[in-house]
Amino acid sequence: MLIDSHAHLDDDRFDNDRDKLIKSLKEYGIDLIINPGSDLGSSIQSVSLSEQYDNIYAAVGVHPHSAKEMDDSTIEVLKSFTGRKKVVAIGEIGLDYYYDNSPREIQCEKFIEQLNLAKEVDLPVIIHTRDAAQETFDILKEAQDGSLEGVIHCYSGSVEMALEYIKMGFYISLGGPVTFKNARVSREVAKAVPIDKLLIETDSPYLTPEPYRGKRNEPTYVRYVAGTISELRGISFDELAKQTSENTKKLFRIK
């Protein structure tokens, strides 16, 4: 059984078939989903999904796109969610200098605030980074006091930085782009990351893997991510599925 460690099933693109899709996941070999929030609204929806379905776990947090919407009460609201039994992480949080939907200084400020929240409530973090690789790394290195755990989701950086993240205590997660034939660096990362530090994901409804690239992504397609990585590593699909599922449960403390 596979675990999709990052999917946004609260997205409105699932409005027409969400319930049917979630209830059919086990038929496709998908055991669990981690559903992160991207703002307060989606965090609330994520928590609601986790309480409605046995196979959904939630993360709560504010994505860098929405950092400018955070005010003094936001951290307290997020904190209030962390007492729920199936809220397993703070995320997704980080930096996005590609779109710059929020000013960069505000992104950094709110990123650090949410890292501090994660340490306060003793939850791992789910990290988003785009066109801000070094800045994200530097903030996490500064924040790491030995108590911070987490995953760099849909990792797109270098092999060297991935290994530095692992030394720092983080996991690396790979998604649909690793299936793209021209994704040389992602494929090198897939081979280089120690298997006990690797997660897999879809980031549904985004970043759809081959052979469905261009269509809506969904958690059932995580099997294509797993298949590609198992081939690249020269191991069986079942071994890859078993280890990445164990890693996900360990990071998010799911029994």
Coordinates of C-alpha atoms in Angstrom, one line a residue:
M1 CA 0.0 0.0 0.0
L2 CA 1.2 3.5 -0.9
I3 CA 0.9 6.8 1.0
D4 CA 0.4 10.1 -0.9
S5 CA 2.3 12.4 1.5
H6 CA 0.9 15.6 0.0
A7 CA -2.4 16.2 -1.8
H8 CA -4.9 19.0 -1.7
L9 CA -8.2 17.2 -1.8
D10 CA -9.9 20.3 -0.5
D11 CA -9.3 22.0 -3.8
D12 CA -12.4 22.9 -5.8
R13 CA -11.3 20.7 -8.7
F14 CA -12.4 17.8 -6.6
D15 CA -15.8 19.2 -5.7
N16 CA -17.7 16.9 -8.2
D17 CA -16.1 13.6 -7.1
R18 CA -14.2 14.1 -3.9
D19 CA -16.2 11.6 -1.8
K20 CA -16.1 8.9 -4.4
L21 CA -12.4 9.4 -5.0
I22 CA -11.5 9.2 -1.3
K23 CA -13.6 6.1 -0.7
S24 CA -12.0 4.3 -3.7
L25 CA -8.4 4.9 -2.7
K26 CA -7.8 1.5 -1.1
E27 CA -9.0 -0.2 -4.3
Y28 CA -6.0 1.5 -6.0
G29 CA -3.5 0.6 -3.3
I30 CA -3.5 4.0 -1.6
D31 CA -3.5 3.6 2.2
L32 CA -3.4 7.2 3.5
I33 CA -3.3 10.8 2.3
I34 CA -1.7 13.8 4.1
N35 CA -3.7 16.9 3.2
P36 CA -1.9 20.2 3.9
G37 CA -3.5 23.6 4.3
S38 CA -2.4 26.6 2.2
D39 CA -4.3 29.3 4.1
L40 CA -6.8 29.5 7.0
G41 CA -9.7 28.4 4.9
S42 CA -8.0 25.4 3.4
S43 CA -6.6 24.5 6.8
I44 CA -10.1 24.3 8.2
Q45 CA -11.2 22.2 5.2
S46 CA -8.2 19.9 5.6
V47 CA -9.1 19.3 9.3
S48 CA -12.7 18.7 8.3
L49 CA -11.7 16.1 5.7
S50 CA -9.5 14.3 8.3
E51 CA -12.4 14.1 10.7
Q52 CA -14.7 12.8 8.0
Y53 CA -12.5 10.2 6.5
D54 CA -10.3 7.6 8.2
N55 CA -7.7 7.7 5.5
I56 CA -7.1 11.4 5.5
Y57 CA -4.7 13.2 7.9
A58 CA -4.4 17.0 8.0
A59 CA -1.7 19.7 8.2
V60 CA -2.5 23.3 8.9
G61 CA -0.5 26.3 7.7
V62 CA -0.3 29.3 5.5
H63 CA 1.5 29.0 2.1
P64 CA 3.9 31.8 1.1
H65 CA 1.4 33.0 -1.5
S66 CA -1.0 33.9 1.3
A67 CA 1.6 35.2 3.8
K68 CA 0.4 38.8 3.4
E69 CA -3.0 37.8 4.6
M70 CA -1.7 36.6 8.0
D71 CA -2.3 38.9 11.0
D72 CA -1.7 38.7 14.7
S73 CA -4.4 36.2 15.3
T74 CA -3.5 33.8 12.5
I75 CA -0.9 31.9 14.5
E76 CA -3.3 31.5 17.4
V77 CA -6.0 30.1 15.1
L78 CA -3.5 27.6 13.6
K79 CA -2.4 26.7 17.1
S80 CA -5.9 25.9 18.1
F81 CA -6.1 23.3 15.3
T82 CA -3.0 21.4 16.5
G83 CA -4.8 19.8 19.4
R84 CA -7.0 17.8 16.9
K85 CA -6.0 14.1 16.9
K86 CA -5.4 13.9 13.1
V87 CA -3.6 17.2 12.6
V88 CA 0.0 15.8 12.1
A89 CA 2.0 18.8 10.8
I90 CA 2.3 22.5 10.2
G91 CA 2.2 23.2 6.5
E92 CA 2.6 23.9 3.8
I93 CA 4.8 26.8 4.7
G94 CA 7.9 28.3 3.1
L95 CA 9.0 30.7 0.4
D96 CA 7.9 31.2 -3.2
Y97 CA 10.0 33.8 -5.1
Y98 CA 8.7 32.6 -8.5
Y99 CA 5.3 34.3 -8.2
D100 CA 6.0 36.7 -5.3
N101 CA 2.3 36.8 -4.4
S102 CA 3.4 38.1 -1.1
P103 CA 6.3 40.5 -0.5
R104 CA 9.5 38.5 0.2
E105 CA 10.2 40.1 3.6
I106 CA 6.7 39.1 4.7
Q107 CA 7.1 35.6 3.4
C108 CA 10.3 35.2 5.5
E109 CA 8.7 36.7 8.6
K110 CA 5.6 34.4 8.4
F111 CA 7.7 31.4 7.5
I112 CA 9.8 31.9 10.7
E113 CA 6.6 32.4 12.8
Q114 CA 5.2 29.1 11.6
L115 CA 8.5 27.3 12.2
N116 CA 8.4 28.6 15.8
L117 CA 4.8 27.4 16.1
A118 CA 5.8 23.9 14.9
K119 CA 8.5 23.8 17.6
E120 CA 6.1 25.0 20.2
V121 CA 3.5 22.4 19.5
D122 CA 6.0 19.7 18.6
L123 CA 4.8 19.0 15.1
P124 CA 6.8 18.4 11.9
V125 CA 6.7 20.9 9.0
I126 CA 5.9 20.6 5.4
I127 CA 8.1 23.0 3.4
H128 CA 7.3 24.6 0.1
T129 CA 10.2 26.4 -1.8
R130 CA 10.3 27.7 -5.3
D131 CA 13.1 29.9 -6.7
A132 CA 14.2 30.5 -3.1
A133 CA 16.4 27.4 -2.5
Q134 CA 19.2 29.0 -0.6
E135 CA 17.0 31.4 1.3
T136 CA 14.7 28.5 2.4
F137 CA 17.7 26.4 3.4
D138 CA 19.3 29.2 5.4
I139 CA 16.1 29.9 7.4
L140 CA 15.7 26.2 8.2
K141 CA 19.3 25.9 9.2
E142 CA 18.9 28.9 11.5
A143 CA 15.7 27.5 13.0
Q144 CA 17.0 24.0 13.5
D145 CA 17.8 23.6 17.2
G146 CA 17.5 19.8 17.1
S147 CA 13.7 19.8 17.7
L148 CA 12.6 20.6 14.1
E149 CA 11.5 17.7 11.8
G150 CA 9.9 17.9 8.4
V151 CA 9.9 17.3 4.7
I152 CA 10.9 19.4 1.7
H153 CA 7.9 18.7 -0.5
C154 CA 8.0 18.2 -4.2
Y155 CA 11.8 18.7 -4.0
S156 CA 13.3 20.4 -7.0
G157 CA 16.8 21.4 -5.8
S158 CA 20.2 19.8 -6.3
V159 CA 21.5 16.4 -5.0
E160 CA 24.0 18.3 -2.8
M161 CA 21.4 20.4 -1.1
A162 CA 19.1 17.4 -0.6
L163 CA 21.8 15.6 1.2
E164 CA 22.5 18.7 3.4
Y165 CA 18.8 18.8 4.3
I166 CA 19.0 15.1 5.3
K167 CA 22.0 15.9 7.5
M168 CA 19.8 18.6 9.1
G169 CA 17.1 16.1 9.9
F170 CA 14.7 16.5 7.0
Y171 CA 13.0 14.2 4.6
I172 CA 12.9 14.7 0.8
S173 CA 9.6 14.2 -1.1
L174 CA 9.3 13.6 -4.8
G175 CA 6.2 14.0 -7.0
G176 CA 5.1 13.9 -10.6
P177 CA 8.0 15.8 -12.1
V178 CA 10.3 12.8 -11.4
T179 CA 8.4 11.0 -14.2
F180 CA 9.2 13.6 -16.8
K181 CA 11.9 12.4 -19.2
N182 CA 13.8 15.7 -19.1
A183 CA 13.8 15.8 -15.3
R184 CA 17.5 14.9 -15.0
V185 CA 18.2 16.5 -11.6
S186 CA 15.0 15.1 -10.0
R187 CA 16.0 11.7 -11.2
E188 CA 19.4 12.0 -9.8
V189 CA 17.9 13.1 -6.4
A190 CA 15.6 10.0 -6.6
K191 CA 18.7 7.8 -6.8
A192 CA 20.8 9.6 -4.3
V193 CA 18.5 10.2 -1.3
P194 CA 18.8 7.4 1.3
I195 CA 15.7 5.4 1.0
D196 CA 14.8 5.8 4.7
K197 CA 14.6 9.6 4.1
L198 CA 12.4 9.5 1.0
L199 CA 8.7 10.3 0.7
I200 CA 6.5 10.3 -2.4
E201 CA 3.5 12.5 -3.2
T202 CA 1.3 13.8 -6.0
D203 CA 0.6 17.5 -4.9
S204 CA -2.9 16.9 -6.4
P205 CA -4.4 18.5 -8.3
Y206 CA -1.1 19.9 -9.5
L207 CA 2.0 18.5 -11.2
T208 CA 0.4 15.5 -12.8
P209 CA 2.9 12.7 -13.6
E210 CA 3.3 10.9 -16.9
P211 CA 1.3 9.5 -18.6
Y212 CA -1.5 11.9 -17.5
R213 CA 0.5 15.1 -17.7
G214 CA -1.8 18.0 -18.5
K215 CA -4.8 16.5 -16.8
R216 CA -6.0 16.9 -13.2
N217 CA -3.7 15.1 -10.8
E218 CA -5.1 12.8 -8.1
P219 CA -3.7 10.6 -5.4
T220 CA -4.1 7.4 -7.3
Y221 CA -1.4 8.6 -9.7
V222 CA 1.2 8.4 -6.9
R223 CA 1.8 4.8 -8.2
Y224 CA 3.5 6.3 -11.3
V225 CA 5.8 8.3 -9.0
A226 CA 6.6 5.1 -7.1
G227 CA 7.1 3.1 -10.2
T228 CA 9.5 5.6 -11.7
I229 CA 11.6 5.9 -8.6
S230 CA 11.7 2.1 -8.0
E231 CA 13.0 1.7 -11.6
L232 CA 15.6 4.4 -11.1
R233 CA 16.8 2.8 -7.9
G234 CA 16.7 -0.7 -9.2
I235 CA 14.5 -2.0 -6.5
S236 CA 11.0 -3.6 -6.6
F237 CA 7.9 -1.5 -6.5
D238 CA 6.8 -3.2 -3.3
E239 CA 10.0 -2.4 -1.5
L240 CA 9.7 1.3 -2.5
A241 CA 6.1 1.4 -1.5
K242 CA 6.8 -0.3 1.9
Q243 CA 9.7 1.9 2.8
T244 CA 8.2 5.3 1.8
S245 CA 5.0 4.4 3.6
E246 CA 7.0 3.6 6.8
N247 CA 8.9 6.8 6.4
T248 CA 5.7 8.9 6.1
K249 CA 4.2 7.3 9.2
K250 CA 7.4 7.8 11.1
L251 CA 7.7 11.5 10.2
F252 CA 4.0 12.3 10.9
R253 CA 3.8 9.9 13.9
I254 CA 0.9 7.9 12.5
K255 CA 0.5 4.5 14.2

